[in-house]
Short mmCIF file of N, CA and C in Angstrom, two decimals:
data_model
loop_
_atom_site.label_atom_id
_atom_site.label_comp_id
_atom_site.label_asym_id
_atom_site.label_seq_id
_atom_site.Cartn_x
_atom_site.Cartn_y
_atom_site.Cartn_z
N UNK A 179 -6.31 15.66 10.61
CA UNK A 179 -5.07 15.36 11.31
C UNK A 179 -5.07 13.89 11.65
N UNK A 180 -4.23 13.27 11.38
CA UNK A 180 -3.87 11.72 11.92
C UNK A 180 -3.05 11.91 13.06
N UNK A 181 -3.24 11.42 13.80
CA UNK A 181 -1.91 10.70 14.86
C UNK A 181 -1.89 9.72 14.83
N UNK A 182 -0.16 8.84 14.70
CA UNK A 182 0.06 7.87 14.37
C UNK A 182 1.00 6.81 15.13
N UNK A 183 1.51 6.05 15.00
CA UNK A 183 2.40 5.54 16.08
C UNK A 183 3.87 5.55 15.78
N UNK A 184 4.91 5.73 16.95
CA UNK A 184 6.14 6.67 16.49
C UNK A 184 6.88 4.88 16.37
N UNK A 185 5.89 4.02 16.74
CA UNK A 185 7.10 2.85 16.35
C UNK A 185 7.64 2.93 14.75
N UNK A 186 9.09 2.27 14.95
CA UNK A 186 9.76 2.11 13.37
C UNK A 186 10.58 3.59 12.94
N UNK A 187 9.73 4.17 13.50
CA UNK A 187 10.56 5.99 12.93
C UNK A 187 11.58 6.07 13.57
N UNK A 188 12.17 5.62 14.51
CA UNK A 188 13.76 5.84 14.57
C UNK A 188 14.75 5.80 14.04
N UNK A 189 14.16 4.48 12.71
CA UNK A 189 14.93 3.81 11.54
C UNK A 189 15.50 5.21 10.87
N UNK A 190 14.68 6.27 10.36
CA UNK A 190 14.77 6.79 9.52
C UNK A 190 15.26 8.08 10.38
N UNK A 191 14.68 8.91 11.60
CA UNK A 191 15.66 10.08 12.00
C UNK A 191 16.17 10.06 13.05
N UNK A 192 16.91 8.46 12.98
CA UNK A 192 18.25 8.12 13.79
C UNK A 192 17.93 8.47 15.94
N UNK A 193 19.15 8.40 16.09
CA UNK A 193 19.14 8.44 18.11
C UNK A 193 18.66 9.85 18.37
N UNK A 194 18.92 10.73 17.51
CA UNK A 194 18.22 12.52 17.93
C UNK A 194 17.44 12.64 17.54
N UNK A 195 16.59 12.41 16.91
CA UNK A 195 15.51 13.03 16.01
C UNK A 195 14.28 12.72 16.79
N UNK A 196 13.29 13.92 16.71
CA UNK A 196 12.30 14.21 17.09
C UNK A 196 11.11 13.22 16.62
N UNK A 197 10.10 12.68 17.26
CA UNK A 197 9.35 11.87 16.90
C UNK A 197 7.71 11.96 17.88
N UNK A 198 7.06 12.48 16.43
CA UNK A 198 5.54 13.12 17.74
C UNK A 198 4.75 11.82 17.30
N UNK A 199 3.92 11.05 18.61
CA UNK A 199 3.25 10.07 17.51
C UNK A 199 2.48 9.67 19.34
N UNK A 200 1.57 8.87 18.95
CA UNK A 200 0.89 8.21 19.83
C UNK A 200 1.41 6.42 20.34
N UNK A 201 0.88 6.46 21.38
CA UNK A 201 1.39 4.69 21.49
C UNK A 201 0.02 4.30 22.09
N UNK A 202 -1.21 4.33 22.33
CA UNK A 202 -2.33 3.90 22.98
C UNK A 202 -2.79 4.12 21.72
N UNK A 203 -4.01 2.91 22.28
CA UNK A 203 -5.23 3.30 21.33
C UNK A 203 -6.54 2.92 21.51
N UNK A 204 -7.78 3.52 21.07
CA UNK A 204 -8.85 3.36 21.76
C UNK A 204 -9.87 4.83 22.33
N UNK A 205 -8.51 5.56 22.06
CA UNK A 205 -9.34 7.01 22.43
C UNK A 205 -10.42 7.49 21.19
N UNK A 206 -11.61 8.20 21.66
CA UNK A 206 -11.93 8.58 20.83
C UNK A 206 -12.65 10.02 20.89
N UNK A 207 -12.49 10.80 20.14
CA UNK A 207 -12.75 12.45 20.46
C UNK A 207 -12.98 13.03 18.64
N UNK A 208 -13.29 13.73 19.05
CA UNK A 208 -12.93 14.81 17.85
C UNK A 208 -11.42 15.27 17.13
N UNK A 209 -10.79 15.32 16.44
CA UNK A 209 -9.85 15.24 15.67
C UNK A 209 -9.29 16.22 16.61
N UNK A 210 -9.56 17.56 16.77
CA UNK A 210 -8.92 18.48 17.48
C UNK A 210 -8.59 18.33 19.03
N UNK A 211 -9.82 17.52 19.51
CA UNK A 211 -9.68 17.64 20.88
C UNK A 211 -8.89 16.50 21.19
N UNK A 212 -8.78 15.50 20.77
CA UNK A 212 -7.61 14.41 21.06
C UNK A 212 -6.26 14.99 20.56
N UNK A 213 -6.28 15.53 19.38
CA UNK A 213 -4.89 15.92 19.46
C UNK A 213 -4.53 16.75 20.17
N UNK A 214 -5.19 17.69 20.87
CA UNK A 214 -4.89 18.72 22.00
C UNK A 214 -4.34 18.07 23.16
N UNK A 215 -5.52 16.82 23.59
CA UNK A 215 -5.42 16.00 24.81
C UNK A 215 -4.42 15.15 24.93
N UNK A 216 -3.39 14.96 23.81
CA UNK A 216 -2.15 14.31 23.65
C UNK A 216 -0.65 15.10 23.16
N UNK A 217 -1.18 16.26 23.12
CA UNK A 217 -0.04 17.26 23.13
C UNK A 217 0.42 17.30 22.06
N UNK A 218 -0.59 17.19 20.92
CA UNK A 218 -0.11 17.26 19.43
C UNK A 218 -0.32 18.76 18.61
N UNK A 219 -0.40 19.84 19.29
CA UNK A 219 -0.38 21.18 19.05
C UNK A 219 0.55 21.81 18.28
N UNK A 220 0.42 23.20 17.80
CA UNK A 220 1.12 23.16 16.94
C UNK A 220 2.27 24.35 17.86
N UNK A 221 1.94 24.49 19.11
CA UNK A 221 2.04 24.89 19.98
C UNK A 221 3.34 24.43 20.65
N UNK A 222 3.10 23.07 21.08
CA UNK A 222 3.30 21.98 21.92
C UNK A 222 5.05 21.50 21.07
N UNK A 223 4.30 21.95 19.57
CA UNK A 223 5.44 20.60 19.05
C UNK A 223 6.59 22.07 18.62
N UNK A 224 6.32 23.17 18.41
CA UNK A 224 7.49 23.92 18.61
C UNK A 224 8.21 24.37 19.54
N UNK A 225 7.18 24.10 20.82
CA UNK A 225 8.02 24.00 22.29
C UNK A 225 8.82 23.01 22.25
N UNK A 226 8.84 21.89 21.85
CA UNK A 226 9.34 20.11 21.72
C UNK A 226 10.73 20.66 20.75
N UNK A 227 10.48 21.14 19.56
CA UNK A 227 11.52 21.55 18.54
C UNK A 227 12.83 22.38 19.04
N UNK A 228 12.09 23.94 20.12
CA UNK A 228 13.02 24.66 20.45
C UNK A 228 13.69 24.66 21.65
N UNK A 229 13.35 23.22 22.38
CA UNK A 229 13.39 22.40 23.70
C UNK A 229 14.65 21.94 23.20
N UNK A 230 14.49 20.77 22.11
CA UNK A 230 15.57 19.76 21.72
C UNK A 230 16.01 19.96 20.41
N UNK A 231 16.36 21.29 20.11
CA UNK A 231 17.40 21.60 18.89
C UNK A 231 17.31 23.04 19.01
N UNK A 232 17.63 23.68 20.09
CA UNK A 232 18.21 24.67 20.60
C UNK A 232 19.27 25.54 19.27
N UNK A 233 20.50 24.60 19.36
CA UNK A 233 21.77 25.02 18.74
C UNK A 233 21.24 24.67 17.16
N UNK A 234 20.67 23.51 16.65
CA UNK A 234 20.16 23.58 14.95
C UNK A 234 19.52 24.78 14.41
N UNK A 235 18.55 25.24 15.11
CA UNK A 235 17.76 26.23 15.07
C UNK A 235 19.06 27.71 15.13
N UNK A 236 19.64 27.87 15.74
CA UNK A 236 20.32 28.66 15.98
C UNK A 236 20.82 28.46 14.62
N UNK A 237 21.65 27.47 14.08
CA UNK A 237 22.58 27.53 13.19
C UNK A 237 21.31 27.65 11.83
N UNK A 238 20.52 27.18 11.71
CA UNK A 238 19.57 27.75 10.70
C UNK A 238 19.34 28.75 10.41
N UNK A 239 19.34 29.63 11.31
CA UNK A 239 18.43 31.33 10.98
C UNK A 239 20.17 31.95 10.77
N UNK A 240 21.33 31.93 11.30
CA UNK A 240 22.61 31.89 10.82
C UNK A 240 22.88 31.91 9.54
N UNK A 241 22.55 30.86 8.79
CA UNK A 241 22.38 30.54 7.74
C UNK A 241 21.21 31.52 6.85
N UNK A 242 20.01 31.51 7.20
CA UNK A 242 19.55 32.16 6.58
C UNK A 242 19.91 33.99 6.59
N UNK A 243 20.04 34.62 7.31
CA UNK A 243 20.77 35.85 7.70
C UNK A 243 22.04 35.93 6.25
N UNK A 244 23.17 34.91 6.04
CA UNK A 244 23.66 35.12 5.73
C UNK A 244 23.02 35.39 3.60
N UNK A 245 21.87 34.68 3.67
CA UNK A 245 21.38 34.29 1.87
C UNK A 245 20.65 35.75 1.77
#
């Protein structure tokens, strides 16, 4: 797993878009346990997803229902 820094990624998924990334640096741990300790879970980031795209999500499975 990398974690990376969310600078520049706005370019590409605009004023809404979700962006998981680190801004420090210097930590150092085990791959798992820093990403745990920074809320990079896989856990974490579908709480983050169904937090802030509520209604996309909705209109997705909509969509799929209908195929």
């Amino acid at each position: 797993m990398e974690l990376g820094s969310p600078q520049g990624w706005a370019n590409f998924v605009g004023r809404e878009g979700l962006i998981i990334g680190i801004s420090t640096f210097g930590a150092s741990a085990p791959g798992n346990q820093i990403a745990k300790e920074y809320g990079c879970t896989v856990e974490n980031i579908v709480h983050q997803i169904k937090t802030i795209y509520p209604k996309v999500l909705h209109q997705s499975n909509e969509m799929r229902k209908k195929k």
